[in-house]
Short mmCIF file of C-alpha atoms (C1' of nucleotides) in Angstrom, two decimals:
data_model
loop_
_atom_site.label_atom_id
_atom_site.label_comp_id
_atom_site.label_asym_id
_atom_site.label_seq_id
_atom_site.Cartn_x
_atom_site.Cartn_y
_atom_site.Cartn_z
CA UNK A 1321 -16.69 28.06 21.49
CA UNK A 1322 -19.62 30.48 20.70
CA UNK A 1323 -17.76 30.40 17.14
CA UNK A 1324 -18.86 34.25 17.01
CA UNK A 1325 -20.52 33.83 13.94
CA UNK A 1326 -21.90 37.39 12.95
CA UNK A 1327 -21.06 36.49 9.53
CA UNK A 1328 -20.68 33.07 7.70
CA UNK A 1329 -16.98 33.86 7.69
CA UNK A 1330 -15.49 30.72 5.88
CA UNK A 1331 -11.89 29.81 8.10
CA UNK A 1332 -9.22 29.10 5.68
CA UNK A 1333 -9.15 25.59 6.86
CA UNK A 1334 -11.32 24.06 8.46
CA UNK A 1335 -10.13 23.54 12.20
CA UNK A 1336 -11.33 19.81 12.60
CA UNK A 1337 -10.24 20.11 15.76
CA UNK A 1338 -10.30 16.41 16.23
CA UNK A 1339 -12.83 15.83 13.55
CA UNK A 1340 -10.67 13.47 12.03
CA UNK A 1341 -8.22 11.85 13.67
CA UNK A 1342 -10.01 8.76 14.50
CA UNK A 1343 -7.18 6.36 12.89
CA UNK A 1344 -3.56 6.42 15.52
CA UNK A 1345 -1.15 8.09 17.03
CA UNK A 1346 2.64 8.82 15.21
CA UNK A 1347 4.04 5.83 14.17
CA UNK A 1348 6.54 6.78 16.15
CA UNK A 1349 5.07 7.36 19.23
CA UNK A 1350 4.68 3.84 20.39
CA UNK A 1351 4.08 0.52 19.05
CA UNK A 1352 1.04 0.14 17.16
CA UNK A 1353 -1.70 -2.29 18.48
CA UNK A 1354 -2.87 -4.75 15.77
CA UNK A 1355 -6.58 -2.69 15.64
CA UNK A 1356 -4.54 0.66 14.99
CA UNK A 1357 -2.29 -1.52 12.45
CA UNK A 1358 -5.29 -2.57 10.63
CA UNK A 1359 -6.99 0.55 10.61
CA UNK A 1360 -3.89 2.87 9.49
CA UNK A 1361 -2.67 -0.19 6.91
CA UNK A 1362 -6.37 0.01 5.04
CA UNK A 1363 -5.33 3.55 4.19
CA UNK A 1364 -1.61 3.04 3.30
CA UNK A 1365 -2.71 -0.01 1.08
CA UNK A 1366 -5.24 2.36 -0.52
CA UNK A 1367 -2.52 4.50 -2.20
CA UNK A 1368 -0.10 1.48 -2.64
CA UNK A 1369 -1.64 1.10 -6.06
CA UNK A 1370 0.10 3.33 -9.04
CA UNK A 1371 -3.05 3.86 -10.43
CA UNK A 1372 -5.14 4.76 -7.40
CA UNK A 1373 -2.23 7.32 -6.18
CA UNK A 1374 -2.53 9.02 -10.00
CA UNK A 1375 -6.53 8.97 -9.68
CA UNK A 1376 -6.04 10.52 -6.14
CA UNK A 1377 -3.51 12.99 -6.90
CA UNK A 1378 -5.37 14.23 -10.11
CA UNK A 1379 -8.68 14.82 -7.75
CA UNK A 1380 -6.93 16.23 -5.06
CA UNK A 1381 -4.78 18.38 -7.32
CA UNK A 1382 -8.00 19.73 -9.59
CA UNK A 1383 -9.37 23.18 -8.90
CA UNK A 1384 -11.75 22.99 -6.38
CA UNK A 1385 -10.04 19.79 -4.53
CA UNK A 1386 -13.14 17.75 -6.81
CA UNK A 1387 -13.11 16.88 -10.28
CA UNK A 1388 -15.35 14.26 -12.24
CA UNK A 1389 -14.66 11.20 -13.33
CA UNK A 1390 -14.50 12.42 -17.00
CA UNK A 1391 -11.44 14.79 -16.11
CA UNK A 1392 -9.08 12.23 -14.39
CA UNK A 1393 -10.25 9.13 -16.19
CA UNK A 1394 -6.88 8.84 -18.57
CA UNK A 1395 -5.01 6.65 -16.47
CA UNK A 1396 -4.30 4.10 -19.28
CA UNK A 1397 -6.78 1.65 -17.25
CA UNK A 1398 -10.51 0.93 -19.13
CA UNK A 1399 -13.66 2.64 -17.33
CA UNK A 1400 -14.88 0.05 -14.88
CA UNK A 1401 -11.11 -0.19 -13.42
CA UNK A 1402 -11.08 3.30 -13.27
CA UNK A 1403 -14.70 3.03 -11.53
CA UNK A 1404 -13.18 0.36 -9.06
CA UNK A 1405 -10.48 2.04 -7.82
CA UNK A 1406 -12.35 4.94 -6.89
CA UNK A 1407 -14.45 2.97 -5.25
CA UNK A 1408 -11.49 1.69 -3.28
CA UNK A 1409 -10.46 5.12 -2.60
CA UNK A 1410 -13.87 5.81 -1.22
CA UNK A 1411 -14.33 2.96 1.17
CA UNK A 1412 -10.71 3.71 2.37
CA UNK A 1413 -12.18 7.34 3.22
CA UNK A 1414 -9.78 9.34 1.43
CA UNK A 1415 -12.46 10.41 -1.67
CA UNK A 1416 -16.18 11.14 -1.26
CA UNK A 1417 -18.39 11.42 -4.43
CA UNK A 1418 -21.58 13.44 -5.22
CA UNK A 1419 -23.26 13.30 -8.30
CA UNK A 1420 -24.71 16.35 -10.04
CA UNK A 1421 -26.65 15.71 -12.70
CA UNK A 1422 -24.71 13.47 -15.13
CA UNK A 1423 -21.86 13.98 -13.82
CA UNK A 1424 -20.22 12.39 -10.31
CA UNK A 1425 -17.91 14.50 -8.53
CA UNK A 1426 -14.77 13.08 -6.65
CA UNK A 1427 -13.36 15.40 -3.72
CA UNK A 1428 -10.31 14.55 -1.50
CA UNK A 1429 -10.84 14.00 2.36
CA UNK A 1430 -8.98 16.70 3.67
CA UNK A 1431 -8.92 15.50 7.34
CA UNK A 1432 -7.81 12.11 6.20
CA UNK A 1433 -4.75 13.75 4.47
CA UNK A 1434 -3.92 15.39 7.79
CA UNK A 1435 -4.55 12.08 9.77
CA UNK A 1436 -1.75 10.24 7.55
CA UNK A 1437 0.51 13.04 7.29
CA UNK A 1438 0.43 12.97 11.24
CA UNK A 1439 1.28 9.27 11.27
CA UNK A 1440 4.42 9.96 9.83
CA UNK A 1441 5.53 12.56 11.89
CA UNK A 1442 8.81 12.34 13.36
CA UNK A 1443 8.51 13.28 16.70
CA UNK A 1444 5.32 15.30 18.15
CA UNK A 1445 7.93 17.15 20.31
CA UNK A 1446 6.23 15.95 23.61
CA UNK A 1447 7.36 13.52 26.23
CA UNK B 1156 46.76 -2.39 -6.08
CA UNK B 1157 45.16 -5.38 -6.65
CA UNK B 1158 41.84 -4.78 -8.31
CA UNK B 1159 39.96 -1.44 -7.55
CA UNK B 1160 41.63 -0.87 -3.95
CA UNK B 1161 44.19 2.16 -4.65
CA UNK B 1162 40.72 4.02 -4.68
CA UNK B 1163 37.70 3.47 -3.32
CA UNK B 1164 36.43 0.82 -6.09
CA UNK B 1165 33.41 1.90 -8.27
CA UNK B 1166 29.87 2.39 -6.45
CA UNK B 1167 27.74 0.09 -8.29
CA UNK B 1168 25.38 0.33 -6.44
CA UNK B 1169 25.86 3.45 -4.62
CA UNK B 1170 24.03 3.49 -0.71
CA UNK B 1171 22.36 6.56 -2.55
CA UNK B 1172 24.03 7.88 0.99
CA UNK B 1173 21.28 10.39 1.80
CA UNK B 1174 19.33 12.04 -0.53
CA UNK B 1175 16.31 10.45 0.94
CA UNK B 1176 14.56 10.82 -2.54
CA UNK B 1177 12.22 13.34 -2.38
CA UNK B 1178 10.53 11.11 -4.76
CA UNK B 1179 7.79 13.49 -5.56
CA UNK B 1180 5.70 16.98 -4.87
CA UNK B 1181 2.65 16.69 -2.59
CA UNK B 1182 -0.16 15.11 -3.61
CA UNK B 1183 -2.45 18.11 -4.19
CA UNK B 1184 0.41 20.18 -6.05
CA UNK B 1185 -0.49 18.35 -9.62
CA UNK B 1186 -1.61 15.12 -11.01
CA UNK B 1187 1.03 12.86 -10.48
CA UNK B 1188 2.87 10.98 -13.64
CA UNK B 1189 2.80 7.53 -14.32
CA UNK B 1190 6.81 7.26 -12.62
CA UNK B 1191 5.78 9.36 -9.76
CA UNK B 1192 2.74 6.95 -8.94
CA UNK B 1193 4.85 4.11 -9.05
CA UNK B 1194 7.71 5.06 -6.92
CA UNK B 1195 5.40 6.47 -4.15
CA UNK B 1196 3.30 3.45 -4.70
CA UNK B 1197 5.56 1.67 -3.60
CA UNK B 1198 6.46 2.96 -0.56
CA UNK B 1199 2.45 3.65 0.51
CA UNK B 1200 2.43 -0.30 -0.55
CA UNK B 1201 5.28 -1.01 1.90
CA UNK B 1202 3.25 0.24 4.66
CA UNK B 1203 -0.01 -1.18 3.70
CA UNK B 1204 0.28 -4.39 5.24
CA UNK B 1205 -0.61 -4.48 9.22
CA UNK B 1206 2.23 -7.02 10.03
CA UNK B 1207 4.83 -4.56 8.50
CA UNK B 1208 3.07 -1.40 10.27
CA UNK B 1209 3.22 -2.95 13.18
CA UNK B 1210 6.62 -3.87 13.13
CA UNK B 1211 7.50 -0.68 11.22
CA UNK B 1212 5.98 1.55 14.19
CA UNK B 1213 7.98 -0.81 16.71
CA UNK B 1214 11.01 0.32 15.21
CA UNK B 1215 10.37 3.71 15.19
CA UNK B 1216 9.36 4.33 18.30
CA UNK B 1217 11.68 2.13 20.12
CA UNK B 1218 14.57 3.88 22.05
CA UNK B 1219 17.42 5.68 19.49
CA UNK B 1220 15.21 5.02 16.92
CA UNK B 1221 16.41 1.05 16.24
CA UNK B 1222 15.48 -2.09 17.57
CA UNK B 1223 16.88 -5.66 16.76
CA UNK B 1224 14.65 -8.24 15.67
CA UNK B 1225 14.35 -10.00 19.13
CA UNK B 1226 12.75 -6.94 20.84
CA UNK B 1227 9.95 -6.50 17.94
CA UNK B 1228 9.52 -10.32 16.80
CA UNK B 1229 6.46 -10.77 18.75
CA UNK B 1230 3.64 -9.92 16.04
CA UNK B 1231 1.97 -12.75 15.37
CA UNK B 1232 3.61 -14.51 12.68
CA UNK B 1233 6.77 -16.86 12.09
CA UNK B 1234 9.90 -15.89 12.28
CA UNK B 1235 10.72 -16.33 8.95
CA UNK B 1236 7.63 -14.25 8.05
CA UNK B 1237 8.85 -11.10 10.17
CA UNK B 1238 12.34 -11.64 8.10
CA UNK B 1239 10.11 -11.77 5.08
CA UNK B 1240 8.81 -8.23 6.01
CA UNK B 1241 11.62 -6.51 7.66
CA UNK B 1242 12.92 -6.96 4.06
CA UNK B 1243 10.13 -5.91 2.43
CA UNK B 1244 10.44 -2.94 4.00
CA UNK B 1245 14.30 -2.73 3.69
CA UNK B 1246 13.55 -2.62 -0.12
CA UNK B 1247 10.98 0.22 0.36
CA UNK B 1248 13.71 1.63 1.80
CA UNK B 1249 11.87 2.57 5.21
CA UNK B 1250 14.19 0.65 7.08
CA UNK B 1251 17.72 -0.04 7.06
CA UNK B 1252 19.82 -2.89 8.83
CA UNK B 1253 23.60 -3.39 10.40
CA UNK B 1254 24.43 -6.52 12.62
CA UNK B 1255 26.32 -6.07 15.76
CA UNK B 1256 27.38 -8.83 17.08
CA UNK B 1257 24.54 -11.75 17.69
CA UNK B 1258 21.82 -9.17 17.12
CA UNK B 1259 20.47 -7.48 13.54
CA UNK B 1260 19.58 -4.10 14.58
CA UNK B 1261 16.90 -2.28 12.16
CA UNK B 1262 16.52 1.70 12.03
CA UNK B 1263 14.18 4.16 10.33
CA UNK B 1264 15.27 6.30 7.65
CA UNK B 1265 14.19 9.35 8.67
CA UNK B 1266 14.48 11.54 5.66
CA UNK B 1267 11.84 8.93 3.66
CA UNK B 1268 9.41 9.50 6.70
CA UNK B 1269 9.59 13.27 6.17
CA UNK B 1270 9.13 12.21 1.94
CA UNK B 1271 6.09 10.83 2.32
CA UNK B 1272 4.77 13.22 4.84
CA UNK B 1273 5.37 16.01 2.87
CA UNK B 1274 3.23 13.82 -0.03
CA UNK B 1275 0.40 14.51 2.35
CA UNK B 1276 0.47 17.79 2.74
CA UNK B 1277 -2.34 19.88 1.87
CA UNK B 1278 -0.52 23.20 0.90
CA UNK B 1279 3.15 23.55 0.50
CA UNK B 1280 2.59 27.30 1.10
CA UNK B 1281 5.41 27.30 -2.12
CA UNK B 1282 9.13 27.82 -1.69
"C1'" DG C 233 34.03 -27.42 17.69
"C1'" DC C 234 28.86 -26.22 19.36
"C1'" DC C 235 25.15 -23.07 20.00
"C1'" DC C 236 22.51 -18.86 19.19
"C1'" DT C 237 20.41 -15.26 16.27
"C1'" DG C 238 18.73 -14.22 12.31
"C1'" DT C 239 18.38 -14.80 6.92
"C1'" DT C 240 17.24 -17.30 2.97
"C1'" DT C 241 15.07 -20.90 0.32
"C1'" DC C 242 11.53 -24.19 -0.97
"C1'" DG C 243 7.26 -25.79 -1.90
"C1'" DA C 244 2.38 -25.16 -0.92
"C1'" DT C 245 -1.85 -22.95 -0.23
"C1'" DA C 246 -5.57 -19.81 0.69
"C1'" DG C 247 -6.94 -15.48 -0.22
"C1'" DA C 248 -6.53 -10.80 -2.03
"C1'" DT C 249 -5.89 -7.84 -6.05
"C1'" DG C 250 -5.98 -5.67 -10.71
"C1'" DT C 251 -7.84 -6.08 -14.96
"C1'" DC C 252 -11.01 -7.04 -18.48
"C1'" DT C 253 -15.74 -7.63 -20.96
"C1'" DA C 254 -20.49 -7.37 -20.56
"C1'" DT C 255 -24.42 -5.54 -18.52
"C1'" DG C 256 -27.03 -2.25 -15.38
"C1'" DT C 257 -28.48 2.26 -13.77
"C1'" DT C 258 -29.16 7.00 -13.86
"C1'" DG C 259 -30.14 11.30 -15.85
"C1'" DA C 260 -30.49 14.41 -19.86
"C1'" DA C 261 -32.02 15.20 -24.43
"C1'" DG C 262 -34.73 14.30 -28.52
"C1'" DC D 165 -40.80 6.82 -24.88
"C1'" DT D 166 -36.41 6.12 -26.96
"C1'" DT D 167 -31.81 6.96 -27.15
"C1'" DC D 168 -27.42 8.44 -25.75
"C1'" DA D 169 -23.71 9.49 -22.33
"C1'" DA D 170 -21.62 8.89 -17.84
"C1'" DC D 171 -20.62 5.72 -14.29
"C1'" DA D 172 -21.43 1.59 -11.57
"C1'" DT D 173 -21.84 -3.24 -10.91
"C1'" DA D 174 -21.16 -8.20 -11.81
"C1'" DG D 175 -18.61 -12.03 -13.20
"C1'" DA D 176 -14.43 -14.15 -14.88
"C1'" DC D 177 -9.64 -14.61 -14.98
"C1'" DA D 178 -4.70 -14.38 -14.06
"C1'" DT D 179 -1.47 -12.76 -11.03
"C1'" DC D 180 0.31 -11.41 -6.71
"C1'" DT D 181 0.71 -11.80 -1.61
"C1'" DA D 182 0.94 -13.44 3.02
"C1'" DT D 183 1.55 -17.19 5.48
"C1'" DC D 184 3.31 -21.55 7.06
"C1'" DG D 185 6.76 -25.50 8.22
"C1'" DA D 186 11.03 -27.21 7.64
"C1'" DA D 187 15.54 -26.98 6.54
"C1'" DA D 188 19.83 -25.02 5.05
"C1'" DC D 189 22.99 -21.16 5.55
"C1'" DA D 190 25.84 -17.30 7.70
"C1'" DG D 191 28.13 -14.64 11.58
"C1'" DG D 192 29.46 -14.33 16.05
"C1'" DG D 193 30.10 -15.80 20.97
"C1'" DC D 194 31.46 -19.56 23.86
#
DNA sequence: GCCCTGTTTCGATAGATGTCTATGTTGAAG
DNA sequence: CTTCAACATAGACATCTATCGAAACAGGGC
Protein backbone atom coordinates (compact mmCIF):
# COMPACT_ATOMS: atom_id res chain seq x y z
CA UNK A 1 0.00 0.00 0.00
CA UNK A 2 1.12 3.68 0.50
CA UNK A 3 4.68 1.81 0.57
CA UNK A 4 5.56 4.61 3.29
CA UNK A 5 8.39 5.69 1.50
CA UNK A 6 10.03 8.55 3.66
CA UNK A 7 13.22 7.19 2.58
CA UNK A 8 14.31 5.11 -0.54
CA UNK A 9 14.67 2.25 1.90
CA UNK A 10 15.86 -0.66 -0.44
CA UNK A 11 13.69 -4.12 0.98
CA UNK A 12 16.04 -6.94 1.16
CA UNK A 13 14.15 -8.62 -1.56
CA UNK A 14 12.15 -7.36 -3.57
CA UNK A 15 8.45 -8.44 -2.65
CA UNK A 16 7.22 -9.15 -6.32
CA UNK A 17 4.25 -9.78 -4.88
CA UNK A 18 3.00 -11.47 -7.96
CA UNK A 19 5.37 -9.69 -10.23
CA UNK A 20 6.47 -12.79 -11.53
CA UNK A 21 4.65 -15.63 -11.39
CA UNK A 22 3.10 -15.50 -14.70
CA UNK A 23 4.31 -19.21 -15.73
CA UNK A 24 1.95 -22.21 -13.39
CA UNK A 25 0.95 -23.43 -10.49
CA UNK A 26 3.08 -26.51 -8.43
CA UNK A 27 3.54 -29.22 -10.53
CA UNK A 28 1.93 -30.84 -8.11
CA UNK A 29 -1.03 -29.10 -7.67
CA UNK A 30 -2.92 -30.39 -10.61
CA UNK A 31 -2.35 -31.52 -14.02
CA UNK A 32 -0.74 -29.16 -16.19
CA UNK A 33 -2.69 -27.84 -19.30
CA UNK A 34 -0.63 -28.15 -22.53
CA UNK A 35 -0.25 -23.91 -22.58
CA UNK A 36 1.19 -24.14 -18.88
CA UNK A 37 3.33 -27.30 -20.19
CA UNK A 38 4.73 -25.27 -22.91
CA UNK A 39 5.32 -22.30 -21.07
CA UNK A 40 7.06 -23.96 -17.84
CA UNK A 41 9.00 -26.64 -20.40
CA UNK A 42 10.67 -23.41 -22.40
CA UNK A 43 12.30 -22.68 -19.07
CA UNK A 44 13.26 -26.23 -17.90
CA UNK A 45 14.72 -26.85 -21.49
CA UNK A 46 16.66 -23.59 -21.03
CA UNK A 47 18.89 -25.05 -18.25
CA UNK A 48 18.81 -28.63 -19.75
CA UNK A 49 21.99 -27.66 -21.53
CA UNK A 50 25.45 -28.28 -19.43
CA UNK A 51 26.76 -25.35 -20.78
CA UNK A 52 23.88 -22.92 -20.37
CA UNK A 53 23.38 -24.17 -16.55
CA UNK A 54 27.45 -23.31 -16.04
CA UNK A 55 26.92 -19.82 -17.93
CA UNK A 56 23.82 -19.30 -15.64
CA UNK A 57 25.21 -20.37 -12.48
CA UNK A 58 28.51 -18.33 -12.98
CA UNK A 59 26.16 -15.02 -13.57
CA UNK A 60 23.93 -15.72 -10.97
CA UNK A 61 26.70 -16.71 -8.58
CA UNK A 62 29.02 -13.37 -9.46
CA UNK A 63 29.01 -10.48 -7.02
CA UNK A 64 26.39 -8.33 -7.80
CA UNK A 65 24.00 -11.26 -9.32
CA UNK A 66 25.63 -9.65 -13.02
CA UNK A 67 28.83 -10.29 -14.47
CA UNK A 68 30.08 -9.70 -18.19
CA UNK A 69 30.53 -11.83 -20.69
CA UNK A 70 34.38 -11.60 -20.35
CA UNK A 71 34.16 -13.09 -16.68
CA UNK A 72 32.08 -16.29 -17.36
CA UNK A 73 33.11 -16.84 -20.95
CA UNK A 74 35.55 -20.07 -20.08
CA UNK A 75 33.14 -22.64 -20.61
CA UNK A 76 35.38 -24.64 -23.03
CA UNK A 77 32.75 -23.53 -25.88
CA UNK A 78 34.24 -20.71 -28.67
CA UNK A 79 32.68 -17.03 -28.35
CA UNK A 80 29.68 -17.07 -30.63
CA UNK A 81 28.40 -20.40 -28.72
CA UNK A 82 28.99 -18.75 -25.70
CA UNK A 83 27.04 -15.61 -27.30
CA UNK A 84 24.16 -18.08 -28.32
CA UNK A 85 23.44 -19.57 -25.34
CA UNK A 86 23.05 -16.49 -23.58
CA UNK A 87 20.91 -15.50 -25.92
CA UNK A 88 18.88 -18.59 -25.17
CA UNK A 89 19.00 -17.81 -21.61
CA UNK A 90 17.61 -14.42 -22.37
CA UNK A 91 14.65 -15.25 -24.52
CA UNK A 92 13.83 -17.99 -21.89
CA UNK A 93 13.69 -14.91 -19.33
CA UNK A 94 15.98 -16.16 -16.84
CA UNK A 95 19.09 -13.47 -17.87
CA UNK A 96 18.66 -9.84 -18.95
CA UNK A 97 21.69 -7.96 -20.43
CA UNK A 98 22.73 -4.23 -20.41
CA UNK A 99 25.61 -3.01 -21.98
CA UNK A 100 27.88 -0.37 -20.45
CA UNK A 101 30.24 0.87 -22.48
CA UNK A 102 32.24 -2.04 -23.96
CA UNK A 103 31.22 -4.22 -21.88
CA UNK A 104 27.55 -6.22 -21.71
CA UNK A 105 26.37 -7.13 -18.44
CA UNK A 106 24.40 -10.46 -17.74
CA UNK A 107 22.10 -10.41 -14.48
CA UNK A 108 19.92 -13.36 -13.27
CA UNK A 109 16.01 -12.95 -13.19
CA UNK A 110 15.39 -13.21 -9.72
CA UNK A 111 11.57 -13.63 -9.95
CA UNK A 112 12.02 -16.29 -12.53
CA UNK A 113 14.22 -18.28 -10.04
CA UNK A 114 11.36 -18.03 -7.54
CA UNK A 115 8.70 -18.95 -10.25
CA UNK A 116 10.63 -22.42 -10.94
CA UNK A 117 11.58 -23.06 -7.53
CA UNK A 118 7.71 -22.80 -6.80
CA UNK A 119 6.94 -25.32 -9.53
CA UNK A 120 8.66 -27.82 -7.75
CA UNK A 121 7.26 -27.44 -4.57
CA UNK A 122 5.95 -30.34 -2.87
CA UNK A 123 2.87 -29.43 -1.51
CA UNK A 124 1.71 -25.59 -1.02
CA UNK A 125 0.13 -26.86 2.27
CA UNK A 126 -3.43 -25.75 1.13
CA UNK A 127 -6.44 -27.76 0.15
CA UNK B 1 23.80 -71.73 -1.30
CA UNK B 2 23.64 -71.79 -4.74
CA UNK B 3 25.21 -68.69 -6.17
CA UNK B 4 25.07 -65.41 -4.06
CA UNK B 5 21.77 -66.39 -2.02
CA UNK B 6 23.23 -67.22 1.65
CA UNK B 7 23.46 -63.29 1.56
CA UNK B 8 21.86 -60.83 -0.07
CA UNK B 9 23.95 -61.15 -3.52
CA UNK B 10 26.14 -58.10 -4.51
CA UNK B 11 24.29 -54.67 -5.40
CA UNK B 12 25.48 -54.00 -8.77
CA UNK B 13 23.60 -51.72 -9.31
CA UNK B 14 22.51 -50.54 -6.04
CA UNK B 15 18.61 -48.70 -6.06
CA UNK B 16 20.97 -45.87 -4.64
CA UNK B 17 17.87 -46.50 -1.97
CA UNK B 18 17.47 -42.84 -0.97
CA UNK B 19 19.99 -40.48 -0.99
CA UNK B 20 18.06 -38.51 -3.49
CA UNK B 21 21.45 -37.00 -4.74
CA UNK B 22 21.70 -33.73 -3.68
CA UNK B 23 23.46 -33.45 -6.90
CA UNK B 24 24.60 -29.96 -6.35
CA UNK B 25 24.55 -26.41 -4.23
CA UNK B 26 22.11 -23.75 -5.47
CA UNK B 27 22.62 -22.11 -8.37
CA UNK B 28 23.70 -18.70 -7.03
CA UNK B 29 26.10 -20.32 -4.29
CA UNK B 30 29.16 -20.60 -7.03
CA UNK B 31 29.78 -21.25 -10.61
CA UNK B 32 28.91 -24.62 -11.16
CA UNK B 33 31.70 -27.31 -12.55
CA UNK B 34 31.63 -28.94 -15.66
CA UNK B 35 30.13 -32.48 -13.61
CA UNK B 36 27.73 -30.41 -11.72
CA UNK B 37 26.26 -28.85 -15.05
CA UNK B 38 25.87 -32.07 -16.49
CA UNK B 39 24.15 -34.00 -13.86
CA UNK B 40 21.62 -31.14 -13.19
CA UNK B 41 21.41 -30.78 -16.88
CA UNK B 42 20.08 -33.56 -17.08
CA UNK B 43 17.43 -33.56 -14.91
CA UNK B 44 16.32 -29.65 -16.02
CA UNK B 45 16.52 -31.59 -19.62
CA UNK B 46 14.13 -34.28 -18.34
CA UNK B 47 11.59 -31.75 -17.68
CA UNK B 48 12.06 -29.63 -20.64
CA UNK B 49 9.89 -31.33 -22.92
CA UNK B 50 5.94 -30.37 -22.58
CA UNK B 51 4.76 -34.03 -23.22
CA UNK B 52 6.91 -35.22 -20.20
CA UNK B 53 5.76 -32.05 -17.98
CA UNK B 54 2.60 -32.77 -18.61
CA UNK B 55 2.64 -36.19 -17.77
CA UNK B 56 5.22 -35.54 -15.03
CA UNK B 57 2.71 -32.97 -13.25
CA UNK B 58 -0.14 -35.71 -13.77
CA UNK B 59 1.72 -37.91 -11.66
CA UNK B 60 2.42 -35.73 -9.09
CA UNK B 61 -0.53 -34.37 -8.40
CA UNK B 62 -2.66 -37.35 -8.77
CA UNK B 63 -4.01 -38.94 -5.49
CA UNK B 64 -1.00 -40.71 -3.13
CA UNK B 65 1.27 -39.24 -5.29
CA UNK B 66 1.15 -42.23 -8.23
CA UNK B 67 -0.86 -42.85 -11.08
CA UNK B 68 -0.75 -45.82 -13.62
CA UNK B 69 -0.34 -45.18 -17.11
CA UNK B 70 -4.11 -45.55 -18.03
CA UNK B 71 -5.22 -42.59 -15.83
CA UNK B 72 -2.44 -40.09 -17.41
CA UNK B 73 -2.16 -41.61 -21.12
CA UNK B 74 -4.31 -39.03 -22.55
CA UNK B 75 -1.64 -36.32 -23.75
CA UNK B 76 -1.67 -36.24 -27.11
CA UNK B 77 0.67 -38.67 -28.38
CA UNK B 78 0.91 -42.60 -28.99
CA UNK B 79 1.10 -44.87 -26.62
CA UNK B 80 4.30 -45.99 -27.31
CA UNK B 81 5.46 -42.33 -27.21
CA UNK B 82 4.12 -41.78 -23.49
CA UNK B 83 6.20 -45.20 -22.72
CA UNK B 84 9.01 -43.49 -24.52
CA UNK B 85 8.78 -40.60 -21.94
CA UNK B 86 7.68 -42.15 -18.78
CA UNK B 87 11.17 -43.70 -19.29
CA UNK B 88 12.84 -40.85 -20.08
CA UNK B 89 11.94 -39.61 -17.07
CA UNK B 90 12.49 -42.91 -15.10
CA UNK B 91 16.20 -42.42 -16.17
CA UNK B 92 16.19 -38.77 -14.88
CA UNK B 93 15.22 -40.41 -12.07
CA UNK B 94 12.00 -38.15 -11.44
CA UNK B 95 9.89 -41.00 -11.57
CA UNK B 96 9.94 -44.42 -10.47
CA UNK B 97 7.73 -47.53 -11.51
CA UNK B 98 6.29 -50.99 -9.80
CA UNK B 99 3.51 -53.09 -11.60
CA UNK B 100 0.64 -54.35 -9.66
CA UNK B 101 -1.19 -56.53 -11.22
CA UNK B 102 -2.55 -55.40 -14.94
CA UNK B 103 -1.59 -51.81 -14.17
CA UNK B 104 2.20 -50.03 -14.13
CA UNK B 105 1.84 -47.57 -11.45
CA UNK B 106 4.45 -44.49 -11.70
CA UNK B 107 5.40 -42.26 -8.51
CA UNK B 108 7.46 -39.13 -7.89
CA UNK B 109 10.58 -39.20 -6.12
CA UNK B 110 10.17 -36.74 -3.82
CA UNK B 111 13.59 -36.11 -2.45
CA UNK B 112 14.86 -35.16 -6.36
CA UNK B 113 11.88 -32.59 -6.40
CA UNK B 114 13.20 -30.97 -3.21
CA UNK B 115 17.08 -31.32 -5.22
CA UNK B 116 16.26 -29.29 -7.78
CA UNK B 117 14.23 -26.85 -5.84
CA UNK B 118 16.78 -26.15 -3.59
CA UNK B 119 19.04 -25.49 -7.09
CA UNK B 120 16.72 -22.55 -7.37
CA UNK B 121 17.03 -21.02 -4.45
CA UNK B 122 18.17 -17.60 -4.21
CA UNK B 123 19.91 -17.66 -0.71
CA UNK B 124 20.57 -20.73 1.27
CA UNK B 125 20.75 -18.41 4.32
CA UNK B 126 24.04 -21.06 5.00
CA UNK B 127 23.92 -24.05 7.32
C1' DG C 1 -5.35 -71.23 -23.74
C1' DC C 2 -7.00 -66.03 -24.85
C1' DC C 3 -7.15 -61.23 -23.81
C1' DC C 4 -5.61 -56.95 -21.65
C1' DT C 5 -2.11 -53.54 -20.21
C1' DG C 6 1.88 -51.81 -20.96
C1' DT C 7 7.01 -52.08 -22.76
C1' DT C 8 10.28 -52.50 -26.26
C1' DT C 9 11.98 -52.48 -30.93
C1' DC C 10 12.37 -51.03 -35.70
C1' DG C 11 12.71 -48.10 -39.30
C1' DA C 12 11.63 -43.47 -40.90
C1' DT C 13 11.20 -38.66 -40.90
C1' DA C 14 10.77 -33.85 -39.82
C1' DG C 15 12.51 -30.63 -36.98
C1' DA C 16 15.29 -28.85 -33.17
C1' DT C 17 19.86 -28.22 -31.19
C1' DG C 18 24.87 -27.36 -30.36
C1' DT C 19 28.83 -26.17 -32.49
C1' DC C 20 31.89 -24.06 -35.57
C1' DT C 21 33.95 -20.34 -38.86
C1' DA C 22 33.37 -16.03 -40.84
C1' DT C 23 31.55 -11.60 -40.73
C1' DG C 24 29.04 -7.56 -38.52
C1' DT C 25 28.35 -4.03 -35.04
C1' DT C 26 29.40 -1.18 -31.34
C1' DG C 27 32.20 1.63 -28.57
C1' DA C 28 36.76 3.20 -26.92
C1' DA C 29 41.31 4.66 -27.95
C1' DG C 30 44.97 6.38 -30.87
C1' DC D 1 39.51 8.31 -39.40
C1' DT D 2 41.62 4.02 -38.32
C1' DT D 3 42.23 0.38 -35.44
C1' DC D 4 41.41 -2.68 -31.77
C1' DA D 5 38.48 -5.23 -28.39
C1' DA D 6 34.08 -7.09 -26.95
C1' DC D 7 30.00 -9.29 -28.43
C1' DA D 8 26.44 -10.41 -31.76
C1' DT D 9 24.74 -12.32 -35.94
C1' DA D 10 24.61 -15.35 -40.03
C1' DG D 11 25.29 -19.49 -42.36
C1' DA D 12 26.70 -24.27 -42.51
C1' DC D 13 26.95 -28.68 -40.63
C1' DA D 14 26.37 -32.85 -37.87
C1' DT D 15 23.92 -34.73 -34.31
C1' DC D 16 20.08 -35.40 -31.39
C1' DT D 17 15.04 -35.64 -30.46
C1' DA D 18 10.18 -36.37 -30.77
C1' DT D 19 7.03 -38.56 -33.16
C1' DC D 20 4.66 -42.11 -35.71
C1' DG D 21 2.87 -46.95 -37.18
C1' DA D 22 3.30 -51.54 -36.70
C1' DA D 23 4.66 -55.45 -34.57
C1' DA D 24 6.75 -58.36 -31.16
C1' DC D 25 7.24 -59.23 -26.25
C1' DA D 26 6.11 -59.77 -21.14
C1' DG D 27 3.00 -60.27 -16.96
C1' DG D 28 -1.23 -61.04 -15.13
C1' DG D 29 -6.31 -62.03 -15.03
C1' DC D 30 -9.85 -64.86 -16.98
Amino acid sequence: MSNTSTTKALPLIEPASDAAAPCCPPLTERPFTTEEAETAARMFKALGDPVRLRLFSAVASHEGGEACVCDISDVGVSQPTVSHHLKKLKEAGLLTSERRGTWVYYRVEPSVLAAMGRLLTIAPAVT
